[in-house]
PDB file of C-alpha atoms and ligand atoms in Angstrom:
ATOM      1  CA  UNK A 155     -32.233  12.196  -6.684  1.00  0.00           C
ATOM      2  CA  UNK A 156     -30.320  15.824  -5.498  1.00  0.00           C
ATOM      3  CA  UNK A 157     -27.092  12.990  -5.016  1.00  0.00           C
ATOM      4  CA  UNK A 158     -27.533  10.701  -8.102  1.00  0.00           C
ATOM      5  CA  UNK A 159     -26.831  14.495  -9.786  1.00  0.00           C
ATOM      6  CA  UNK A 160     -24.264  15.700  -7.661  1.00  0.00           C
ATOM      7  CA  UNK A 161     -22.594  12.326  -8.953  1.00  0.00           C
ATOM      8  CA  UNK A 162     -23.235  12.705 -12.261  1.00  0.00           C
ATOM      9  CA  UNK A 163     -21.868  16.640 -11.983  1.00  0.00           C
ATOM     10  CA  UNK A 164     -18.911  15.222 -10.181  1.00  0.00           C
ATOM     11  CA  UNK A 165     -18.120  12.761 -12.988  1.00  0.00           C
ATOM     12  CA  UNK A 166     -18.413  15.115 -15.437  1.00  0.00           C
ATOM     13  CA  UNK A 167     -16.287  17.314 -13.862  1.00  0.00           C
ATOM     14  CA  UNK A 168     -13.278  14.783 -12.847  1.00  0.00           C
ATOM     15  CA  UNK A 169     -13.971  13.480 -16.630  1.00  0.00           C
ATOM     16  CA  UNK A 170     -13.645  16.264 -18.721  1.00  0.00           C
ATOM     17  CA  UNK A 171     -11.376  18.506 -16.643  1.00  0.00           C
ATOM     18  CA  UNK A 172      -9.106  16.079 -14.348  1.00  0.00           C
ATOM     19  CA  UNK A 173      -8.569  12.996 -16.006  1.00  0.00           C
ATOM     20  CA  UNK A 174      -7.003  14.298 -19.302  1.00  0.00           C
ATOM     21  CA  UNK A 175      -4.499  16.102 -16.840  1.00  0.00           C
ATOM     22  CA  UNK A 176      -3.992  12.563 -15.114  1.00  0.00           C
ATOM     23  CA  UNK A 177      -3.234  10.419 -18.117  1.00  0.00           C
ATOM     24  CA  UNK A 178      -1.131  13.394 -20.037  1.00  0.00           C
ATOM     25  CA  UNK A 179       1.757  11.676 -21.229  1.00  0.00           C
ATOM     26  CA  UNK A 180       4.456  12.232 -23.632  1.00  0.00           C
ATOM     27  CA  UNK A 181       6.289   9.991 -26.012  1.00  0.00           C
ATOM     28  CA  UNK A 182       8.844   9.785 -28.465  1.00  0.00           C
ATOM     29  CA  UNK A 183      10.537   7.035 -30.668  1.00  0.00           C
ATOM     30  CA  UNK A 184      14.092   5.629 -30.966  1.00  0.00           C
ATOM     31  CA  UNK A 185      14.632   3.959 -34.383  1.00  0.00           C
ATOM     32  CA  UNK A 186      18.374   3.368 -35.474  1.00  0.00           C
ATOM     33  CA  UNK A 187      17.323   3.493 -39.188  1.00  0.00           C
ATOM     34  CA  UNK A 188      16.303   7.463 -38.240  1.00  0.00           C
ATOM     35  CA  UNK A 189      12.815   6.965 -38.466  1.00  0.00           C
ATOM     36  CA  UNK A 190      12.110   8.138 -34.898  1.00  0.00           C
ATOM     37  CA  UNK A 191      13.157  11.226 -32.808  1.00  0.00           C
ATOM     38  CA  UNK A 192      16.315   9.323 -31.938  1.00  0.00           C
ATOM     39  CA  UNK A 193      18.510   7.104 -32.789  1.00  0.00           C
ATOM     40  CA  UNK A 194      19.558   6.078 -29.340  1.00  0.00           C
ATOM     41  CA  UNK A 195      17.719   5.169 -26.469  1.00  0.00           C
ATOM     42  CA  UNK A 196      19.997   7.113 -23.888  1.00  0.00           C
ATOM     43  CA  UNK A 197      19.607  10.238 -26.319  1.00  0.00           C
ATOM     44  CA  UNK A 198      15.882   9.800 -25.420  1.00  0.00           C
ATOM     45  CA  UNK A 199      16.127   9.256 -21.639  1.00  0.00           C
ATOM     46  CA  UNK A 200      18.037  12.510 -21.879  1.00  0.00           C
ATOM     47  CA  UNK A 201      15.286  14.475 -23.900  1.00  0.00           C
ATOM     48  CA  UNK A 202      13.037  14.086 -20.782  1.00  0.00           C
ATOM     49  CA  UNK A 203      12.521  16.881 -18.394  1.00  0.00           C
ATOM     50  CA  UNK A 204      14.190  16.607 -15.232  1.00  0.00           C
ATOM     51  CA  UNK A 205      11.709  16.338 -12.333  1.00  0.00           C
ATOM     52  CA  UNK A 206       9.723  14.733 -14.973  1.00  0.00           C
ATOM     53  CA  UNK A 207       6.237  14.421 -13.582  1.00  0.00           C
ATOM     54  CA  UNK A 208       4.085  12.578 -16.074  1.00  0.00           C
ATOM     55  CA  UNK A 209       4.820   9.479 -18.018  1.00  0.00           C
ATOM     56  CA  UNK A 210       6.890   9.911 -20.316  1.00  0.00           C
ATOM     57  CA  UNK A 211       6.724   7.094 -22.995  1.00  0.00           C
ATOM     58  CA  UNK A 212       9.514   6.048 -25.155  1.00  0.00           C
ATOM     59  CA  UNK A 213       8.939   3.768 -28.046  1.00  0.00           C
ATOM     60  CA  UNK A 214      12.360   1.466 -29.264  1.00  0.00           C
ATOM     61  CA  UNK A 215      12.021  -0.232 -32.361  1.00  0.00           C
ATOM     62  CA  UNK A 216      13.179  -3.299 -32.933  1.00  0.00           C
ATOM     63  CA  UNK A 217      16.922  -3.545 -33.370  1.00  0.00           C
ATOM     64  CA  UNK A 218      20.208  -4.226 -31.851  1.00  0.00           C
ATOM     65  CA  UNK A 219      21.214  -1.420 -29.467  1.00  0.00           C
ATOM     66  CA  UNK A 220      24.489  -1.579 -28.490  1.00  0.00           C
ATOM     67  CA  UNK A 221      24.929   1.067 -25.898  1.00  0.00           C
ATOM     68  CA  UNK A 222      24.439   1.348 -21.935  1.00  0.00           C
ATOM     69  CA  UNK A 223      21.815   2.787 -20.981  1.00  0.00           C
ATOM     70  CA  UNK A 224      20.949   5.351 -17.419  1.00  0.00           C
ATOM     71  CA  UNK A 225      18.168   6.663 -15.880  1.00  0.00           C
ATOM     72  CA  UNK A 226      19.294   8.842 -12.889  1.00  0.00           C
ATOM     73  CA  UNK A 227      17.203   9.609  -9.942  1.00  0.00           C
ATOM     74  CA  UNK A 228      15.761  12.998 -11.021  1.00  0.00           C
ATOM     75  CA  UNK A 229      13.541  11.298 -14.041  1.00  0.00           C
ATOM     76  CA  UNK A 230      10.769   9.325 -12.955  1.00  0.00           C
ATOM     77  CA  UNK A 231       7.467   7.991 -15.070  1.00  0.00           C
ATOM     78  CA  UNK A 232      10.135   6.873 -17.762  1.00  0.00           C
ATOM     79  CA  UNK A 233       8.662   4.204 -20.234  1.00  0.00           C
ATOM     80  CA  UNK A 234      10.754   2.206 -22.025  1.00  0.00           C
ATOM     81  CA  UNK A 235       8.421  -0.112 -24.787  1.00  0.00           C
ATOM     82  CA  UNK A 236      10.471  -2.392 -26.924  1.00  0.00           C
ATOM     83  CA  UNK A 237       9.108  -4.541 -30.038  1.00  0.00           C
ATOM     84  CA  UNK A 238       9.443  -7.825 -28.005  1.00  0.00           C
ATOM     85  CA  UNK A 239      12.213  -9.626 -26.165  1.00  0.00           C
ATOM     86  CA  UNK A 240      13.382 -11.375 -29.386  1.00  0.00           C
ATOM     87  CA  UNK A 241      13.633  -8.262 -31.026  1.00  0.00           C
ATOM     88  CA  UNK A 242      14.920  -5.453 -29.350  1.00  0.00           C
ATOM     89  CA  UNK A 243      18.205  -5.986 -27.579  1.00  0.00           C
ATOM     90  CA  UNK A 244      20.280  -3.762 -25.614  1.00  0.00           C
ATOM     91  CA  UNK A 245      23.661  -5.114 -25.303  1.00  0.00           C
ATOM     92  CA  UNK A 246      26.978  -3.603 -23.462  1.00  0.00           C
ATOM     93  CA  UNK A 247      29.827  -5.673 -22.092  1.00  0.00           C
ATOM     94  CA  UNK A 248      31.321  -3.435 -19.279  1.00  0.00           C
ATOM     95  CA  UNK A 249      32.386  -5.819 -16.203  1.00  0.00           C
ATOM     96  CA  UNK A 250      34.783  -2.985 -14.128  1.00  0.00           C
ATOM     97  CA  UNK A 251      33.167  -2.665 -10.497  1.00  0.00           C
ATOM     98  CA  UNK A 252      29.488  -4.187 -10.195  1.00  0.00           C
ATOM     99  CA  UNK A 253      28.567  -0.871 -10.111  1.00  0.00           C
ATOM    100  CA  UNK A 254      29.254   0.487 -13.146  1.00  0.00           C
ATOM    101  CA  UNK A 255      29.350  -2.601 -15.139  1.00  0.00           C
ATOM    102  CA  UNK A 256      24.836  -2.450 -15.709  1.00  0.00           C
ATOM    103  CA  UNK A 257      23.854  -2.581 -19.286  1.00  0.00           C
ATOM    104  CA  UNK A 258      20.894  -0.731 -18.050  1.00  0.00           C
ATOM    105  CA  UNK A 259      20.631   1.179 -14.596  1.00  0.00           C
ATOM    106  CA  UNK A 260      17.663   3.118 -13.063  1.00  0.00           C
ATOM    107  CA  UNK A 261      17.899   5.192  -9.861  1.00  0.00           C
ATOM    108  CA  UNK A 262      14.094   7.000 -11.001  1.00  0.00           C
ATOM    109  CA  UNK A 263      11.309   5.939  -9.602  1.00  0.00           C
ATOM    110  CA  UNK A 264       8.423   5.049 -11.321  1.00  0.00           C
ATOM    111  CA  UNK A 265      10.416   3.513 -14.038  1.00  0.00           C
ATOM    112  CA  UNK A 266       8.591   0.947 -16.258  1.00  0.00           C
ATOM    113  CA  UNK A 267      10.317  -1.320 -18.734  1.00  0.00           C
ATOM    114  CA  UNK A 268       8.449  -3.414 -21.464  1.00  0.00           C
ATOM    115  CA  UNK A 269       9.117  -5.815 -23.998  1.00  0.00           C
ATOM    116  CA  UNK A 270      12.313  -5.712 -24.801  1.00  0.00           C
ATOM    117  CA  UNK A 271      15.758  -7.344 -23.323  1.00  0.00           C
ATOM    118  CA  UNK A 272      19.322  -6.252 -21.122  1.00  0.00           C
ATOM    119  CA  UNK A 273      22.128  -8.341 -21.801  1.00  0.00           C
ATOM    120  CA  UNK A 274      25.848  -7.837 -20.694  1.00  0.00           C
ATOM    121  CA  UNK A 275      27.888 -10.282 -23.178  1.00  0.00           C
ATOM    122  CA  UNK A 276      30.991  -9.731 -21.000  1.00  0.00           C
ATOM    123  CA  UNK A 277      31.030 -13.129 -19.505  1.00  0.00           C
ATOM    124  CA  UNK A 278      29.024 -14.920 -22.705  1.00  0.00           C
ATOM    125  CA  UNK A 279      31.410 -17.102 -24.817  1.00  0.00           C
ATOM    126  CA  UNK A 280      33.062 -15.064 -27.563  1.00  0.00           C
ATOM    127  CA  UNK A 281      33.969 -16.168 -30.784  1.00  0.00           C
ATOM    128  CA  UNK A 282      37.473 -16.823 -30.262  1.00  0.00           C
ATOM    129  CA  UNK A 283      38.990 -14.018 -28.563  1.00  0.00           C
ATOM    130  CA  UNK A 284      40.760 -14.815 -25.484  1.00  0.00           C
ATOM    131  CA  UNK A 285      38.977 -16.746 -22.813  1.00  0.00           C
ATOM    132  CA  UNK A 286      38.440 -14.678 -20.071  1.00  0.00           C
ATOM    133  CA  UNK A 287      37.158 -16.094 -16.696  1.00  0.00           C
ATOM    134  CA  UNK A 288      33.934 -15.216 -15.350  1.00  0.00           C
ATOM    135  CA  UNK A 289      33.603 -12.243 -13.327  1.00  0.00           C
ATOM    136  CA  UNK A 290      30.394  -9.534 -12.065  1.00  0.00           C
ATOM    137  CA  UNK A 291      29.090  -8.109 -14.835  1.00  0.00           C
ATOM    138  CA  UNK A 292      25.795  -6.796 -14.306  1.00  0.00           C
ATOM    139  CA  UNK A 293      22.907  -6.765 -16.626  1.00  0.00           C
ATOM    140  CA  UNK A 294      20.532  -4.629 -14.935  1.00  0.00           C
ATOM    141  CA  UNK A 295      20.993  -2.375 -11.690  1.00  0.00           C
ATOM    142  CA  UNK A 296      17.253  -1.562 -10.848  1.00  0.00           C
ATOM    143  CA  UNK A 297      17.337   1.177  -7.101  1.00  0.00           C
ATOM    144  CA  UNK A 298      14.806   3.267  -7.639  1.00  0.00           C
ATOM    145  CA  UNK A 299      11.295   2.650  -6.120  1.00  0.00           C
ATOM    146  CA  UNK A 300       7.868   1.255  -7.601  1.00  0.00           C
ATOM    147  CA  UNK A 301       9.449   0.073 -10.994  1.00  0.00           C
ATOM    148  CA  UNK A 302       7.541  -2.682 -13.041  1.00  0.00           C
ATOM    149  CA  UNK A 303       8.889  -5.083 -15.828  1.00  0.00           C
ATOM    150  CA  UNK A 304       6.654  -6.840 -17.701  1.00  0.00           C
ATOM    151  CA  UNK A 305       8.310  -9.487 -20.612  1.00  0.00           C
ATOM    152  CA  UNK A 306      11.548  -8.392 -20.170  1.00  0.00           C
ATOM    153  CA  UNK A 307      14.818 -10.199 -20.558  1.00  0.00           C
ATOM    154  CA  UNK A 308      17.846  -9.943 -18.266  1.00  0.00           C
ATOM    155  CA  UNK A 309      21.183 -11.807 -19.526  1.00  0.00           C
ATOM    156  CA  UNK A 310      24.542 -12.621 -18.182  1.00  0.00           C
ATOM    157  CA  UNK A 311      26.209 -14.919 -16.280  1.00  0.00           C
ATOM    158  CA  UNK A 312      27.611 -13.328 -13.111  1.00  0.00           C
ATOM    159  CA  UNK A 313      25.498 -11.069 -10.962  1.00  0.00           C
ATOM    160  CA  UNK A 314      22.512 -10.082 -13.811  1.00  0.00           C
ATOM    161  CA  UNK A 315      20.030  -8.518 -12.060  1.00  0.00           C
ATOM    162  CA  UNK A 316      21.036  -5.942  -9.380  1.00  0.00           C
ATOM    163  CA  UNK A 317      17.555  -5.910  -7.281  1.00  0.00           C
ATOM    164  CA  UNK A 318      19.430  -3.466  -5.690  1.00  0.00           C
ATOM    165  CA  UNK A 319      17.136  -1.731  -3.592  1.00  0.00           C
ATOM    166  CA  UNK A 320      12.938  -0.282  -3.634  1.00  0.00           C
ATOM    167  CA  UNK A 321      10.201  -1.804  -4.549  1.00  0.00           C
ATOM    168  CA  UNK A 322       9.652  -3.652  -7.816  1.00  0.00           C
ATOM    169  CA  UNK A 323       7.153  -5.986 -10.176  1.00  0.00           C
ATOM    170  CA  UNK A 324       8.427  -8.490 -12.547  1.00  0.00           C
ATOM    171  CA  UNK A 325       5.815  -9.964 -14.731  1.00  0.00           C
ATOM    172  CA  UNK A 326       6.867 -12.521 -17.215  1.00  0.00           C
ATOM    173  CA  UNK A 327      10.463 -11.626 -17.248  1.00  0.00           C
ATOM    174  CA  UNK A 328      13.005 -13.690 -17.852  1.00  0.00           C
ATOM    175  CA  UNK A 329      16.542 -13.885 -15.873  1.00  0.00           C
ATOM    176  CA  UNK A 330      19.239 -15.561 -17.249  1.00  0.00           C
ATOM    177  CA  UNK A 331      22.756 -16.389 -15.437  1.00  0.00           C
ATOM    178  CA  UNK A 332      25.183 -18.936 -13.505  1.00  0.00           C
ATOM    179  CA  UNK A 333      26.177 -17.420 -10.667  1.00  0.00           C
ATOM    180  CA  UNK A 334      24.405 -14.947  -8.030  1.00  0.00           C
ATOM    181  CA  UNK A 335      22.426 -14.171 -10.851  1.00  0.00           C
ATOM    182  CA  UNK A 336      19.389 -12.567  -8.233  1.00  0.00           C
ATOM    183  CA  UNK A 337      20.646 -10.304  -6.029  1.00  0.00           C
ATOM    184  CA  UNK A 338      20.225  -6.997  -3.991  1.00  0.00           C
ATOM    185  CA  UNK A 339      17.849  -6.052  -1.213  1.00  0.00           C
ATOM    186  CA  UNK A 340      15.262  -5.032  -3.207  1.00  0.00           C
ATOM    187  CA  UNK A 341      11.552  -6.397  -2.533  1.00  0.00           C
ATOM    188  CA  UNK A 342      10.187  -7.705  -5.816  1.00  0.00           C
ATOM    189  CA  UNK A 343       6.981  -9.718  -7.051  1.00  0.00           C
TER     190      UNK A 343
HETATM  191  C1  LIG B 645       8.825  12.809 -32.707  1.00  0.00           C
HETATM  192  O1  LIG B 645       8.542  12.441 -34.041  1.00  0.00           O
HETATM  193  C2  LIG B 645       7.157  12.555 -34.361  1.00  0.00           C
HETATM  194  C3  LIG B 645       6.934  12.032 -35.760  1.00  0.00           C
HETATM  195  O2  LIG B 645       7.889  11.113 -36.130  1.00  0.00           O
HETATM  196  C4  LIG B 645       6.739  14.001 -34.259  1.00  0.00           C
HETATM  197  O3  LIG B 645       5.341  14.091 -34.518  1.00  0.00           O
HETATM  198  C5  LIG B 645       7.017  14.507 -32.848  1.00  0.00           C
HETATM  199  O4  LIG B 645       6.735  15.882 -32.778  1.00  0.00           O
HETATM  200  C6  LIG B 645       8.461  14.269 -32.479  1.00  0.00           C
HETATM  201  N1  LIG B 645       8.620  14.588 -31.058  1.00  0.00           N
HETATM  202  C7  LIG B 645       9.636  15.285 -30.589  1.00  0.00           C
HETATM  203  C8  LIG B 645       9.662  15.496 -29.118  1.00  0.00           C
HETATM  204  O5  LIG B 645      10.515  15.725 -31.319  1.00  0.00           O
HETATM  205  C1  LIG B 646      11.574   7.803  -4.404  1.00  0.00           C
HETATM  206  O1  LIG B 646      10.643   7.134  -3.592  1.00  0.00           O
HETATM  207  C2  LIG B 646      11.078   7.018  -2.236  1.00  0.00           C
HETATM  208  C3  LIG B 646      10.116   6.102  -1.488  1.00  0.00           C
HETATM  209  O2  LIG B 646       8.806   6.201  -1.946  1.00  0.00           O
HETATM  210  C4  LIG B 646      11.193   8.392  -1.643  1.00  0.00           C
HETATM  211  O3  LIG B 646      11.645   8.296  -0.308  1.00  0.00           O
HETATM  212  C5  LIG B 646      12.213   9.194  -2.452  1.00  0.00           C
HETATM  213  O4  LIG B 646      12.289  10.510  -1.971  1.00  0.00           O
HETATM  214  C6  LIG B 646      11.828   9.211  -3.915  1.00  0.00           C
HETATM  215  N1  LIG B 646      12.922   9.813  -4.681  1.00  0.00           N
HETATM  216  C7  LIG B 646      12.781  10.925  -5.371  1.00  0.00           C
HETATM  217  C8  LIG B 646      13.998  11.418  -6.080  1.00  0.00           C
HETATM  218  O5  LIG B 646      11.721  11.504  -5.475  1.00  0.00           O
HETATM  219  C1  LIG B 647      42.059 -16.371 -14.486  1.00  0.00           C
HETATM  220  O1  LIG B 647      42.260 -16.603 -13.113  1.00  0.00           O
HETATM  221  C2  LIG B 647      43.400 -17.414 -12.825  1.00  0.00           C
HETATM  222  C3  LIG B 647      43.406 -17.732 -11.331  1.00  0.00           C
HETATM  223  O2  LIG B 647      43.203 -16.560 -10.563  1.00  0.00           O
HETATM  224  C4  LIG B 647      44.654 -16.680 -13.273  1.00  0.00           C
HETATM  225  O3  LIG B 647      45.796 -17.471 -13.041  1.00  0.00           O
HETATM  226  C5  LIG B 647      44.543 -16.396 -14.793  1.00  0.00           C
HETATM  227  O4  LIG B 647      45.619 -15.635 -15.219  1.00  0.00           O
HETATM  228  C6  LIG B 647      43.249 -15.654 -15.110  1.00  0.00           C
HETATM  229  N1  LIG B 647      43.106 -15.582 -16.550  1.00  0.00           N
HETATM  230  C7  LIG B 647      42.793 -14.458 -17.189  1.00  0.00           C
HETATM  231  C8  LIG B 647      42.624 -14.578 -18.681  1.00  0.00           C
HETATM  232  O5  LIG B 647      42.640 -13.395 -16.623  1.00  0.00           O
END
């Protein structure tokens, strides 16, 4: 009986005092129609603390986003929840040294990335304009560790996910290219 109380006092305790302190979490929104706190999603990434140690949730509305996007190694727990893979897009075209060339790059930990998808259009056909030939143009360089993707979209055609190092969960994410389109030494799910 003198346990079945001590559990019930520990419970309590961890309920009402510990666990609001464990799933404390910020967020803010990114709308480009400036409906949110900003109106890009690196502006966000930018707002959050650095040594960041709770999740820090940002919300992107649907939309086009045409901007590259970094998370640098000093701002872990980011969350990045889109509208769905259809309808938010991130989209850069940079193809100068695989390493620079990531639509989207994380070096946090911790990062998590939802519903929404990466594309670099450098190598995509493009209405007209000059053919170029195919080179590395990455859309996603992913090197920090324990970062999860759950119905996210990665597209390109050379090199489009950088599993570049750490480990990482993909769940329901699609990744979309011709050539080396996997690659890294990172050690995924
Ligand atoms: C973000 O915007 C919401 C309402 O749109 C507001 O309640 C919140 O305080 C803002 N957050 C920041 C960090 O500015
Ligand atoms: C990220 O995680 C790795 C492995 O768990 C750890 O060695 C490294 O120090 C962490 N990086 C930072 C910036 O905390
Ligand atoms: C594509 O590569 C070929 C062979 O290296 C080269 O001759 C050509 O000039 C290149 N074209 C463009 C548009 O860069």
């Amino acid at each position: 009986m003198a346990t079945h109380r001590i559990f019930i006092a520990f419970v309590t305790i961890f309920c009402c005092f510990c666990l609001p302190h464990l799933i404390e979490a910020e967020q803010v929104f990114v709308d480009q129609s400036g409906n949110g706190n900003f109106t890009t999603i690196q502006k966000a990434i930018d707002s959050v603390p650095a040594n960041n140690r709770n999740w820090f949730f940002i919300n992107v509305a649907a939309g086009l986003y045409k901007e590259k996007i970094k998370i640098p190694r000093d701002k872990p727990f980011i969350v990045l929840m889109g509208a769905g893979t259809s309808k938010t897009r991130v989209e850069w075209d940079d193809h100068a040294t695989t390493e620079q060339s990531p639509t989207f790059a994380t070096s946090a930990n911790n990062t998590v990335v939802k519903s929404l998808t990466f594309v670099n259009m450098y190598n995509l056909p493009n209405n007209g304009k000059a053919k170029k030939n195919i080179t590395q143009a990455a859309a996603a360089m992913i090197e920090g560790d324990k970062c999860a993707f759950y119905s996210v979209g990665f597209a390109g055609v050379q090199d489009t996910l950088w599993d570049k190092n750490g480990r990482h969960f993909f769940h329901r994410c699609t990744i979309q290219g011709a050539v080396d389109f996997i690659f890294g030494s990172g050690q995924s799910i």
